[in-house]
Coordinates of C-alpha atoms and ligand atoms in Angstrom, one line a residue:
M1 CA 6.0 12.9 20.0
K2 CA 2.9 14.3 20.7
Q3 CA 2.0 17.3 21.5
K4 CA 0.3 16.9 24.8
Y5 CA 3.2 15.1 26.0
S6 CA 5.9 18.1 24.9
I7 CA 3.7 20.5 26.7
M8 CA 3.6 18.4 30.2
I9 CA 7.6 17.9 30.2
Y10 CA 7.9 21.5 29.4
M11 CA 5.5 22.9 32.3
C12 CA 7.3 20.1 34.5
I13 CA 10.4 22.0 34.6
W14 CA 8.7 25.1 34.7
T15 CA 7.5 24.5 37.9
V16 CA 10.6 23.3 39.4
A17 CA 12.1 26.9 38.1
I18 CA 9.2 28.2 40.1
I19 CA 9.6 26.3 43.2
L20 CA 13.5 26.9 43.2
L21 CA 13.0 30.5 43.0
V22 CA 10.4 30.9 45.3
F23 CA 12.8 29.1 47.8
S24 CA 15.8 31.3 47.1
L25 CA 13.1 34.2 47.1
N26 CA 12.1 33.0 50.6
Q27 CA 16.0 32.4 51.6
N28 CA 16.5 36.3 50.7
A29 CA 13.5 37.2 53.0
G30 CA 15.1 35.3 55.9
Y31 CA 18.5 37.5 55.1
A32 CA 16.1 40.6 55.0
K33 CA 14.8 39.8 58.4
V34 CA 18.4 39.1 59.9
I35 CA 19.8 42.1 58.7
N36 CA 16.8 44.4 60.7
Y37 CA 17.5 42.6 63.6
S38 CA 20.8 42.7 63.8
G39 CA 20.4 46.9 62.8
I40 CA 17.7 46.6 66.1
V41 CA 20.4 45.3 68.0
R42 CA 22.7 48.1 67.0
G43 CA 20.6 50.9 67.9
G44 CA 18.6 49.2 71.0
T45 CA 21.5 48.5 72.5
Q46 CA 22.6 52.2 72.5
K47 CA 18.9 53.2 73.9
L48 CA 19.4 50.9 76.5
V49 CA 22.9 52.1 77.3
K50 CA 21.5 56.1 77.2
E51 CA 18.8 55.2 79.3
E52 CA 21.1 53.2 82.0
L53 CA 23.7 56.0 82.4
H54 CA 20.6 58.7 83.0
G55 CA 19.3 56.2 85.7
V56 CA 16.6 54.7 83.4
H57 CA 16.2 50.9 83.9
D58 CA 14.4 49.2 80.8
E59 CA 14.2 45.2 81.7
K60 CA 11.8 44.9 79.0
L61 CA 14.4 46.3 76.3
L62 CA 16.9 44.5 77.6
D63 CA 15.1 41.1 77.5
H64 CA 14.1 41.8 73.8
L65 CA 17.8 42.7 73.0
D66 CA 18.7 39.2 75.0
T67 CA 16.4 37.3 73.1
I68 CA 17.4 38.8 69.4
M69 CA 21.1 38.0 70.5
I70 CA 20.2 34.0 71.0
E71 CA 17.9 34.1 68.1
L72 CA 20.6 35.0 66.3
Q73 CA 23.6 32.9 67.1
T74 CA 21.3 30.0 67.0
G75 CA 18.1 30.8 64.6
K76 CA 15.4 29.9 67.2
G77 CA 13.3 31.9 69.1
P78 CA 9.5 34.0 68.5
N79 CA 11.1 36.1 65.4
G80 CA 11.5 33.3 63.2
L81 CA 15.2 34.7 62.5
M82 CA 17.4 32.3 60.5
K83 CA 20.7 31.2 61.7
I84 CA 23.4 32.5 59.1
D85 CA 26.1 29.9 58.7
N86 CA 29.0 31.8 58.0
T87 CA 32.2 31.9 60.1
A88 CA 32.7 35.5 60.1
Y89 CA 29.3 36.5 60.9
Q90 CA 29.3 33.9 63.4
N91 CA 32.5 35.1 65.4
Q92 CA 31.3 38.4 65.1
L93 CA 28.4 37.5 66.8
T94 CA 30.4 35.6 69.5
E95 CA 32.4 38.6 70.0
M96 CA 29.1 40.7 70.4
A97 CA 27.6 38.1 72.5
A98 CA 30.5 38.6 74.8
I99 CA 30.9 42.4 75.1
W100 CA 26.8 42.1 75.5
N101 CA 27.1 40.1 78.5
E102 CA 29.9 42.7 79.7
M103 CA 27.3 44.8 79.1
K104 CA 24.6 43.2 81.2
Q105 CA 27.0 42.6 84.1
N106 CA 27.7 46.3 84.6
I107 CA 23.9 47.1 84.1
Q108 CA 23.9 45.4 87.1
K109 CA 26.4 47.3 89.2
M110 CA 24.9 50.6 87.6
D111 CA 25.5 52.4 91.1
D112 CA 29.0 51.8 90.4
P113 CA 30.6 55.2 88.6
Q114 CA 33.4 52.5 87.2
A115 CA 30.0 50.2 86.2
A116 CA 29.2 53.3 84.4
L117 CA 32.3 54.3 82.7
R118 CA 32.8 50.6 81.4
L119 CA 29.1 50.2 80.0
Y120 CA 29.7 53.2 78.0
E121 CA 33.2 52.1 76.5
L122 CA 31.8 48.7 76.1
S123 CA 28.4 50.5 74.3
Q124 CA 31.1 52.1 71.6
D125 CA 33.0 48.5 70.8
Y126 CA 29.3 47.0 70.7
F127 CA 28.1 49.2 68.0
D128 CA 31.6 48.6 66.1
K129 CA 31.3 45.1 66.4
A130 CA 27.5 45.2 65.3
D131 CA 28.0 47.6 62.7
E132 CA 30.6 44.9 61.4
M133 CA 28.0 42.0 61.8
V134 CA 25.1 44.1 59.9
N135 CA 27.8 44.9 56.9
T136 CA 29.1 40.4 56.8
A137 CA 25.0 39.6 57.3
Q138 CA 24.7 42.1 54.1
H139 CA 27.2 40.8 52.4
V140 CA 26.2 36.9 52.8
S141 CA 23.0 38.0 51.6
D142 CA 23.8 39.2 48.7
Q143 CA 26.4 36.6 47.6
K144 CA 23.5 34.2 48.5
L145 CA 21.4 35.9 46.3
I146 CA 24.1 35.9 43.2
Q147 CA 24.3 32.2 43.7
S148 CA 20.6 31.5 43.6
T149 CA 20.0 33.6 40.6
L150 CA 23.0 31.9 39.2
L151 CA 21.6 28.3 40.0
F152 CA 18.1 29.5 38.8
L153 CA 19.2 30.4 35.5
S154 CA 22.0 27.4 35.1
F155 CA 18.5 25.4 35.6
I156 CA 16.5 27.1 33.4
I157 CA 19.7 26.8 30.7
I158 CA 20.1 23.2 30.9
T159 CA 16.6 21.7 31.4
S160 CA 15.4 24.2 28.1
S161 CA 18.4 23.1 26.1
S162 CA 18.0 19.3 27.0
F163 CA 14.1 19.7 26.6
I164 CA 15.3 21.1 22.9
F165 CA 17.8 18.8 22.5
W166 CA 15.7 15.7 23.2
Y167 CA 12.2 17.0 21.2
R168 CA 14.7 18.0 18.5
S169 CA 16.2 13.8 18.3
K170 CA 12.5 12.8 18.7
Q171 CA 11.5 14.9 15.9
K172 CA 14.3 13.3 14.0
E173 CA 13.5 9.6 14.8
I174 CA 9.5 10.1 14.3
R175 CA 10.3 11.8 10.6
K176 CA 12.5 8.5 10.3
V177 CA 9.7 6.5 11.0
M178 CA 7.1 8.3 9.0
Y179 CA 9.6 9.0 5.9
I180 CA 12.0 6.2 5.6
D181 CA 11.7 2.4 4.9
K182 CA 13.3 0.5 7.4
L183 CA 14.5 -1.9 5.5
T184 CA 16.3 -0.5 2.5
R185 CA 16.9 3.3 4.3
L186 CA 14.8 4.4 0.9
P187 CA 12.3 7.3 1.4
N188 CA 8.8 6.2 1.4
R189 CA 6.0 7.2 -0.6
T190 CA 5.0 9.9 1.4
A191 CA 8.6 11.6 1.7
F192 CA 8.6 10.4 -2.3
E193 CA 6.1 12.9 -2.9
L194 CA 7.7 16.0 -1.4
G195 CA 11.2 14.9 -2.8
V196 CA 9.3 15.0 -6.5
Q197 CA 7.6 18.0 -5.9
R198 CA 10.7 19.9 -4.3
L199 CA 13.1 18.6 -7.4
I200 CA 10.6 19.6 -10.0
A201 CA 9.3 23.0 -9.1
T202 CA 13.2 23.8 -8.9
H203 CA 14.3 22.1 -11.9
K204 CA 13.3 22.7 -15.5
Q205 CA 14.8 19.4 -17.0
K206 CA 12.5 16.8 -18.4
Y207 CA 11.9 13.9 -15.9
V208 CA 10.2 10.4 -16.2
L209 CA 8.6 8.7 -13.1
L210 CA 8.7 5.1 -13.1
Y211 CA 7.1 2.3 -10.9
F212 CA 8.1 -1.0 -10.8
D213 CA 8.4 -4.2 -8.7
I214 CA 10.2 -7.1 -9.1
D215 CA 8.8 -10.5 -11.4
D216 CA 7.9 -13.0 -8.9
F217 CA 9.1 -12.0 -6.2
K218 CA 7.5 -14.0 -4.4
Y219 CA 8.5 -17.2 -5.6
L220 CA 12.1 -15.9 -5.0
N221 CA 11.2 -15.2 -1.1
G222 CA 9.9 -18.7 -1.0
T223 CA 12.4 -20.4 -2.9
Y224 CA 15.6 -18.9 -1.5
G225 CA 14.5 -17.5 1.6
Y226 CA 13.6 -14.0 3.3
T227 CA 17.1 -13.3 4.0
C228 CA 18.2 -13.5 0.2
G229 CA 14.8 -11.5 -0.7
D230 CA 16.0 -9.0 1.7
Q231 CA 18.8 -8.3 0.0
I232 CA 17.7 -8.3 -3.3
L233 CA 15.2 -5.8 -2.0
I234 CA 18.4 -3.9 -0.5
G235 CA 20.8 -4.1 -3.7
V236 CA 17.7 -2.7 -6.0
A237 CA 17.5 0.1 -3.3
D238 CA 21.5 0.8 -3.5
A239 CA 21.4 0.9 -7.1
M240 CA 18.8 3.1 -7.6
V241 CA 20.5 5.4 -5.2
E242 CA 23.6 5.4 -7.4
F243 CA 22.1 5.4 -10.8
I244 CA 20.1 8.9 -9.8
Q245 CA 23.2 10.1 -8.1
N246 CA 21.2 13.2 -5.9
R247 CA 19.8 14.3 -9.4
G248 CA 16.6 12.3 -8.8
V249 CA 14.1 10.7 -6.3
C250 CA 13.8 7.5 -5.3
A251 CA 11.5 5.3 -2.6
R252 CA 10.1 2.0 -1.9
D253 CA 6.0 1.9 -1.9
N254 CA 5.5 -1.2 -0.5
S255 CA 7.3 -4.8 -0.7
D256 CA 8.8 -5.2 -4.2
C257 CA 7.1 -2.1 -5.4
F258 CA 9.7 1.0 -6.0
F259 CA 9.6 4.2 -7.7
L260 CA 12.0 6.5 -9.1
L261 CA 12.0 10.0 -10.5
A262 CA 15.0 11.0 -12.8
E263 CA 15.9 13.2 -15.7
F264 CA 14.5 11.8 -19.6
E265 CA 16.8 9.2 -21.4
E266 CA 15.4 6.7 -23.8
T267 CA 17.6 4.1 -22.5
I268 CA 16.6 4.8 -19.0
V269 CA 14.9 1.6 -18.2
D270 CA 17.3 -0.4 -19.9
Q271 CA 20.3 1.4 -18.2
L272 CA 18.8 1.3 -14.6
Q273 CA 17.9 -3.1 -15.2
N274 CA 21.3 -3.2 -15.8
I275 CA 22.9 -1.4 -12.5
M276 CA 20.2 -3.5 -10.3
K277 CA 21.2 -6.4 -11.8
Q278 CA 24.7 -6.2 -11.2
M279 CA 23.9 -4.5 -7.5
V280 CA 21.7 -7.7 -6.5
K281 CA 24.7 -9.8 -8.0
Q282 CA 27.4 -8.3 -5.5
K283 CA 24.9 -8.8 -2.8
I284 CA 23.7 -12.0 -2.8
E285 CA 26.2 -15.0 -3.8
L286 CA 23.1 -17.3 -5.8
D287 CA 22.9 -17.0 -9.6
I288 CA 19.6 -15.6 -9.9
A289 CA 20.6 -12.0 -10.6
D290 CA 20.5 -12.9 -14.5
D291 CA 17.1 -14.4 -14.1
L292 CA 15.9 -10.9 -12.4
S293 CA 13.6 -8.9 -14.1
F294 CA 11.2 -6.2 -13.8
T295 CA 7.7 -5.0 -14.7
F296 CA 7.6 -1.1 -15.3
G297 CA 4.9 1.7 -15.7
A298 CA 6.5 4.9 -16.8
Y299 CA 4.8 8.4 -17.3
E300 CA 6.6 11.5 -18.7
V301 CA 6.5 14.3 -15.6
K302 CA 4.4 17.0 -17.0
N303 CA 5.2 20.2 -14.2
E304 CA 1.3 20.9 -14.2
V305 CA -0.1 18.0 -13.2
P306 CA -0.6 17.2 -9.6
I307 CA 1.7 14.9 -7.7
Q308 CA -0.7 12.4 -6.8
D309 CA -2.5 12.4 -10.5
M310 CA 1.3 11.5 -11.7
I311 CA 1.6 8.9 -9.0
D312 CA -1.9 7.4 -10.1
N313 CA -1.2 7.5 -13.4
V314 CA 2.7 5.7 -13.1
I315 CA 0.6 2.8 -11.1
L316 CA -2.1 2.5 -13.5
A317 CA 0.7 1.9 -16.1
H318 CA 2.4 -0.4 -14.1
K319 CA -0.7 -2.6 -13.6
N320 CA -1.1 -2.3 -17.5
A321 CA 2.4 -3.7 -17.6
K322 CA 1.5 -6.4 -14.9
A323 CA -1.6 -7.8 -17.2
L324 CA 0.8 -8.2 -20.1
G325 CA 3.1 -10.3 -18.0
R326 CA 6.8 -10.4 -16.9
G327 CA 9.8 -8.0 -18.0
N328 CA 7.0 -5.7 -19.8
I329 CA 7.1 -1.7 -19.7
I330 CA 4.0 0.7 -20.3
W331 CA 3.9 4.0 -21.0
Y332 CA 1.2 6.3 -19.4
N333 CA 0.1 7.9 -22.7
Q334 CA -3.0 8.6 -25.0
E335 CA -3.1 5.0 -26.5
L336 CA -3.0 3.2 -23.0
L337 CA -6.0 5.9 -22.0
N338 CA -7.6 4.9 -25.3
R339 CA -7.0 0.9 -24.2
L340 CA -8.5 1.1 -20.9
L341 CA -11.6 4.0 -22.2
Q342 CA -12.5 1.0 -24.8
E343 CA -11.9 -2.0 -22.3
S344 CA -14.6 0.4 -20.1
L345 CA -16.7 0.6 -22.9
F346 CA -16.7 -3.2 -23.5
I347 CA -17.4 -3.5 -19.8
K348 CA -21.0 -1.6 -20.3
Q349 CA -21.9 -2.8 -23.4
M350 CA -20.6 -6.9 -22.7
H351 CA -24.5 -7.6 -20.9
T352 CA -26.6 -6.2 -24.0
A353 CA -24.3 -7.6 -26.6
L354 CA -24.7 -11.2 -25.4
K355 CA -28.6 -10.6 -25.6
Q356 CA -28.3 -9.1 -28.7
N357 CA -26.5 -11.7 -30.3
E358 CA -23.6 -9.3 -30.5
F359 CA -21.0 -12.2 -30.2
R360 CA -21.3 -14.3 -33.7
L361 CA -19.7 -17.8 -34.4
Y362 CA -17.0 -17.8 -36.9
L363 CA -15.3 -21.4 -37.5
Q364 CA -11.6 -22.2 -39.7
P365 CA -11.6 -25.5 -40.6
K366 CA -8.8 -27.7 -40.0
F367 CA -7.3 -30.7 -42.7
E368 CA -5.2 -33.4 -43.3
I369 CA -1.7 -32.3 -44.2
D370 CA -1.4 -35.0 -46.8
T371 CA -4.7 -34.6 -48.2
L372 CA -6.0 -31.0 -47.5
K373 CA -9.4 -32.8 -46.5
I374 CA -11.5 -31.0 -44.2
T375 CA -11.8 -32.9 -41.0
G376 CA -13.3 -30.4 -38.3
A377 CA -13.4 -27.1 -37.3
E378 CA -12.4 -24.4 -34.4
S379 CA -15.2 -22.3 -33.3
L380 CA -14.2 -18.7 -32.9
M381 CA -15.9 -15.7 -31.4
R382 CA -16.2 -12.4 -33.0
W383 CA -18.0 -9.5 -31.5
H384 CA -20.0 -7.1 -34.4
M385 CA -20.8 -4.2 -32.7
Q386 CA -23.8 -2.4 -33.6
D387 CA -22.2 0.0 -35.1
G388 CA -20.5 -1.8 -37.9
R389 CA -17.3 -2.6 -36.2
I390 CA -16.0 -6.6 -35.8
I391 CA -14.2 -6.8 -32.6
Y392 CA -11.1 -9.8 -32.5
P393 CA -11.3 -11.7 -29.6
D394 CA -7.7 -11.3 -28.5
T395 CA -8.7 -7.1 -27.5
F396 CA -11.7 -8.6 -25.2
I397 CA -11.0 -12.0 -24.0
S398 CA -8.2 -11.0 -20.8
L399 CA -10.8 -8.5 -20.1
F400 CA -13.5 -10.8 -19.2
E401 CA -11.6 -13.6 -17.6
K402 CA -10.5 -10.4 -15.8
N403 CA -14.0 -9.9 -14.4
G404 CA -15.3 -13.3 -14.7
Y405 CA -17.5 -12.8 -17.5
I406 CA -15.8 -15.5 -19.9
Y407 CA -17.9 -18.0 -18.1
D408 CA -21.1 -16.4 -19.8
L409 CA -19.2 -16.2 -23.2
D410 CA -17.8 -19.2 -23.6
F411 CA -20.9 -21.2 -22.8
Y412 CA -22.4 -18.9 -25.5
M413 CA -20.1 -19.8 -27.9
L414 CA -20.5 -23.4 -26.8
E415 CA -24.6 -23.2 -27.5
R416 CA -23.7 -22.2 -30.8
T417 CA -21.7 -24.1 -32.0
C418 CA -23.6 -26.7 -30.6
E419 CA -27.1 -25.0 -32.4
F420 CA -24.5 -25.0 -35.9
L421 CA -24.1 -28.6 -35.8
Q422 CA -28.0 -29.6 -34.9
R423 CA -29.3 -27.4 -37.5
N424 CA -26.4 -28.9 -40.0
Q425 CA -27.2 -32.5 -38.8
C426 CA -23.1 -33.0 -38.8
F427 CA -22.7 -35.7 -35.9
D428 CA -19.5 -37.0 -37.7
F429 CA -17.8 -33.6 -37.6
T430 CA -15.7 -32.4 -34.7
I431 CA -15.5 -28.8 -33.6
S432 CA -13.3 -27.7 -30.9
V433 CA -14.4 -24.7 -28.6
N434 CA -12.0 -22.7 -26.6
F435 CA -12.4 -22.8 -23.1
S436 CA -10.5 -20.0 -20.8
R437 CA -8.7 -21.1 -17.8
V438 CA -11.3 -19.4 -15.8
S439 CA -14.4 -21.0 -17.0
I440 CA -12.7 -24.6 -15.9
H441 CA -12.3 -23.4 -12.5
H442 CA -15.8 -22.3 -12.6
K443 CA -17.6 -24.8 -9.9
D444 CA -20.5 -25.5 -12.6
F445 CA -18.0 -26.0 -15.6
Y446 CA -18.5 -29.9 -15.7
E447 CA -22.2 -30.0 -15.7
H448 CA -23.1 -27.1 -17.8
L449 CA -21.5 -28.6 -20.3
H450 CA -23.0 -32.0 -20.1
A451 CA -26.3 -29.6 -19.9
V452 CA -25.9 -27.8 -23.2
I453 CA -24.7 -31.0 -24.9
N454 CA -27.8 -32.6 -23.9
A455 CA -30.2 -30.1 -24.3
Y456 CA -29.0 -29.9 -28.4
Q457 CA -28.6 -33.7 -28.3
I458 CA -25.1 -33.2 -29.5
P459 CA -22.9 -36.7 -29.2
V460 CA -19.9 -35.9 -26.8
S461 CA -17.2 -37.0 -29.6
C462 CA -18.3 -33.5 -31.9
I463 CA -16.9 -31.7 -29.3
E464 CA -13.5 -30.4 -28.8
I465 CA -12.2 -29.0 -25.9
E466 CA -9.3 -26.4 -26.2
I467 CA -7.8 -24.9 -23.4
T468 CA -4.3 -23.1 -23.8
E469 CA -1.4 -24.4 -23.0
S470 CA -0.8 -21.9 -20.1
A471 CA -4.2 -22.9 -18.4
F472 CA -2.4 -26.3 -17.9
N473 CA 0.6 -24.9 -15.8
G474 CA -1.3 -24.8 -12.0
L475 CA -3.9 -26.8 -12.6
S476 CA -5.3 -27.9 -9.6
H477 CA -6.0 -31.6 -8.7
T478 CA -10.1 -31.0 -8.7
I479 CA -9.9 -29.0 -12.3
L480 CA -7.7 -32.3 -13.4
T481 CA -10.0 -34.6 -11.9
I482 CA -13.0 -32.7 -14.3
L483 CA -11.0 -32.8 -17.3
R484 CA -10.1 -36.6 -17.0
R485 CA -13.7 -37.1 -16.3
L486 CA -15.0 -35.1 -19.7
S487 CA -12.0 -37.2 -21.2
N488 CA -13.7 -40.2 -19.8
D489 CA -17.1 -39.0 -21.2
G490 CA -15.9 -38.8 -24.8
F491 CA -14.8 -35.2 -25.3
L492 CA -11.4 -35.1 -26.9
I493 CA -9.0 -32.2 -25.2
S494 CA -7.0 -30.2 -27.1
M495 CA -4.1 -28.2 -25.2
D496 CA -3.6 -25.3 -27.5
D497 CA -0.7 -23.0 -28.3
F498 CA 1.3 -25.8 -27.2
G499 CA 5.4 -24.8 -26.8
S500 CA 4.5 -21.1 -26.3
G501 CA 4.0 -21.1 -22.5
Y502 CA 5.5 -23.3 -19.5
S503 CA 5.7 -26.5 -21.3
S504 CA 5.3 -29.0 -18.4
L505 CA 5.7 -32.1 -19.9
N506 CA 5.0 -33.7 -16.7
L507 CA 1.4 -33.0 -17.0
L508 CA 1.0 -34.5 -20.3
T509 CA 1.4 -37.8 -18.3
A510 CA -0.6 -36.5 -15.6
M511 CA -3.9 -36.0 -17.7
Q512 CA -5.1 -37.5 -20.8
V513 CA -4.8 -34.9 -23.3
D514 CA -5.9 -36.2 -26.7
I515 CA -4.5 -33.7 -29.3
L516 CA -1.4 -31.3 -29.4
K517 CA -1.9 -28.0 -31.0
I518 CA 1.4 -26.6 -31.7
D519 CA 1.4 -23.0 -31.7
R520 CA 1.7 -21.1 -34.8
A521 CA 4.8 -19.4 -33.6
F522 CA 6.9 -22.1 -34.9
L523 CA 5.7 -21.6 -38.7
E524 CA 6.1 -18.0 -38.8
E525 CA 9.8 -17.4 -39.3
Q526 CA 10.9 -21.0 -40.2
N527 CA 14.4 -22.2 -39.5
D528 CA 15.9 -25.7 -39.3
K529 CA 15.8 -25.4 -34.9
K530 CA 12.1 -24.9 -35.2
K531 CA 11.6 -27.5 -38.0
K532 CA 13.3 -30.1 -35.7
I533 CA 11.3 -28.7 -32.8
I534 CA 7.8 -29.3 -34.2
K535 CA 9.3 -32.3 -35.3
L536 CA 10.0 -33.7 -32.0
I537 CA 7.0 -32.7 -30.6
V538 CA 5.5 -34.7 -33.4
E539 CA 7.5 -37.9 -32.7
L540 CA 6.8 -36.9 -28.6
A541 CA 3.0 -36.9 -29.2
A542 CA 3.1 -40.3 -31.2
T543 CA 4.8 -42.1 -28.0
L544 CA 2.2 -40.3 -26.3
H545 CA -0.6 -41.8 -28.6
M546 CA -1.7 -38.1 -29.1
R547 CA -2.5 -36.3 -32.1
V548 CA -0.9 -33.2 -33.7
I549 CA -2.1 -30.0 -35.3
C550 CA -0.3 -27.2 -36.2
E551 CA -1.7 -23.9 -36.5
G552 CA -1.0 -20.9 -38.4
V553 CA -0.7 -22.8 -41.8
E554 CA -0.4 -20.3 -44.3
T555 CA 1.5 -21.3 -47.4
E556 CA 2.5 -24.2 -49.0
A557 CA 6.1 -24.1 -47.5
D558 CA 4.5 -24.4 -44.2
V559 CA 2.3 -27.7 -45.7
E560 CA 5.9 -29.0 -47.1
L561 CA 7.5 -29.1 -43.7
L562 CA 4.7 -30.5 -42.1
R563 CA 4.4 -33.0 -44.7
A564 CA 8.1 -33.4 -43.9
V565 CA 7.8 -34.2 -40.3
R566 CA 5.0 -36.5 -40.7
C567 CA 2.3 -33.6 -38.5
Q568 CA -1.5 -34.9 -39.2
L569 CA -3.5 -31.9 -39.2
G570 CA -3.0 -28.3 -39.7
Q571 CA -5.1 -25.4 -39.5
G572 CA -4.2 -21.4 -41.0
Y573 CA -4.8 -19.2 -43.8
Y574 CA -3.6 -21.2 -46.3
I575 CA -7.1 -23.1 -46.5
S576 CA -9.2 -20.5 -44.8
K577 CA -9.6 -17.9 -42.5
P578 CA -12.2 -18.4 -39.5
I579 CA -15.3 -17.0 -41.4
P580 CA -18.7 -16.6 -39.9
A581 CA -20.8 -19.8 -39.6
E582 CA -23.1 -20.1 -42.2
A583 CA -20.6 -19.0 -44.8
F584 CA -18.5 -21.9 -43.1
S585 CA -21.4 -24.2 -43.4
E586 CA -22.0 -23.2 -47.6
K587 CA -18.4 -23.6 -48.3
Y588 CA -17.1 -26.7 -46.3
L589 CA -20.1 -28.9 -45.0
Q590 CA -22.1 -29.5 -48.5
K591 CA -18.6 -30.7 -49.6
H592 CA -18.1 -32.6 -46.4
K593 CA -21.5 -34.2 -46.5
T594 CA -21.2 -35.3 -50.4
A595 CA -17.9 -36.2 -49.4
G596 CA -19.0 -38.3 -46.5
Ligands
C2E601 P1 -6.3 -19.7 -30.9 O1 -7.2 -20.1 -29.9 O2 -5.0 -19.6 -30.3 O3 -6.7 -19.1 -32.2 C1 -6.6 -19.4 -33.2 C2 -5.9 -17.9 -33.6 O4 -5.0 -17.6 -34.9 C3 -7.3 -17.2 -34.6 O5 -7.8 -15.6 -34.0 C4 -7.2 -17.3 -35.7 O6 -7.7 -16.1 -36.1 C5 -5.8 -17.0 -36.1 N1 -5.1 -17.6 -36.7 C6 -5.6 -18.9 -37.5 N2 -4.9 -19.2 -38.7 C7 -3.9 -18.3 -38.7 C8 -2.9 -17.8 -39.8 O7 -2.7 -19.0 -40.5 N3 -1.8 -17.3 -39.8 C9 -2.2 -16.4 -38.4 N4 -1.6 -15.2 -38.4 N5 -3.1 -16.4 -37.8 C10 -4.3 -17.3 -37.9 P2 -8.5 -15.1 -33.4 O8 -10.0 -15.8 -33.8 O9 -8.4 -13.7 -33.1 O10 -8.3 -15.8 -31.8 C11 -7.5 -15.4 -31.0 C12 -7.5 -15.7 -29.7 O11 -8.9 -15.5 -29.2 C13 -7.7 -17.3 -30.0 O12 -6.6 -18.1 -30.1 C14 -8.3 -17.7 -28.6 O13 -7.4 -18.2 -27.8 C15 -9.3 -16.7 -28.2 N6 -10.4 -17.0 -28.4 C16 -11.4 -16.6 -29.8 N7 -12.4 -17.3 -29.3 C17 -12.8 -17.6 -28.3 C18 -13.8 -18.1 -27.1 O14 -15.0 -18.2 -27.7 N8 -13.5 -18.4 -26.1 C19 -12.4 -18.2 -25.4 N9 -12.2 -18.4 -24.2 N10 -11.2 -17.7 -25.9 C20 -11.5 -17.4 -28.0
CA602 CA1 -7.9 -22.2 -29.6
CA603 CA1 -4.0 -21.5 -30.6

């Protein structure tokens, strides 16, 4: 609640209290006045009687006393006296009024000695009654004072305590909104920071800070509905609470991202994942808990590091784990920092590197499995840095995909390839060029490709466009149209790393792929299953009128396997590693030309 409003409410309470106080003081002043006038009536009557007995008639005093008497009884008159509503007091007044009336009658007949005697007697009675009346008035006034003091105090106590109670509950509510996540009842990031600070300041254990999210949570929400999504989040939250058992802190950051600080254990991530899956299984009837996976950033807590930095570090680790794909975990450590440092260096140097021809064309031959004859090559880039280091593309491709620079780089490699073909005048030779999905998404891709080919006057049949399988996943209609147009224009299109990603066999029919390039993973650690899969892919390709090439051919055994399953083409260290373009032309093109 805003400070302004609480001050206003408090001021209202005090204003009412002050009004009550003024009212009760005013009432007390009224009582005092009545007591005072009762005294006047008592004394004044004695004076009047004394004067009458001495033969002096004071009409003015008599009228004055008469007026007071009436005013005391009715509360109406020129002296501003109040009527005291007390039965004993009013009875005494009535009795006094009766005596007073008799006294007035006797005053009228003062010539009669009997009347004078009677007046004297009556004045004695009157005095006694007046005395009683003053005492009663005093008593009533005291009681009223006690009552109004008690009332005032009760008002102050009740209103103040209810205000304090209300204020506290409001504060609690505000704290809840500020610190608690509504859905999962977990603390939020602000509360988490406070909790972590408190815990690591008072405990000396070794702690680990985790930041994680649920993989493909958007997909789960979309497929199974938001209620199910909410249940997953609640399940994860409950599991975290059970896992830390008051010995750590956990929180929901936003959407499906969570924080957890717990004592360090080697297997902490595995344990946590298991318990989260189990809990989700209990919450939802659908059998999706088994497929649930999480991506983690992890940070080993160092007490001297400010909490904000710890959080930044673990989020950075999580971001990098995310880039690796689902189910990964990355620890924030020197290795990660070095990599990030290197990446920022790459970004700084990329423009000058391109201008100074630091990206070089390497070629790796492709060959016929049956004859080992070279039929083409793949263009692969290497970064020759000025300090003499040679950087491999896996280190920087994804980085340049992220910042969009890959488009320039892919076309640079296409130009080097075209230049190479033109320089060597080999137009019956096909070189495959890798294009990132980012480049294909570029609006100028199609026109740019033709412009380069035309500029170097290279027949389209010399260029094969190699696109990694995962790039086909989720390709939009426009992209499919572009690829179909390129295929119609005569370019060969190959699906790289086939079998490594999300294979959508449907896509093979949806678009014109000429060549399937089987991922090298199928030749690594050969076994019967993998062999059968290669065989199936070869047969599938034959049915769809596609050619098949297998990557990563390293040994004689690999060649024999491919021969056995009737795979036509291969590429790999068995024939050659990727080598600089000049070396390639010397080593293979002369032979190719002579052979041709
Ligand atoms: P990729 O297209 O799958 O290229 C094949 C990779 O496998 C190459 O790594 C190559 O050196 C390696 N390789 C070839 N034969 C063997 C073998 O027998 N055994 C083993 N273990 N490896 C073999 P490289 O040159 O480091 O390229 C890595 C990836 O970088 C490429 O994978 C490709 O995706 C990407 N890349 C390379 N050049 C370009 C480019 O100009 N543009 C784009 N967008 N990506 C490129
Ligand atoms: Ca490739
Ligand atoms: Ca490949």
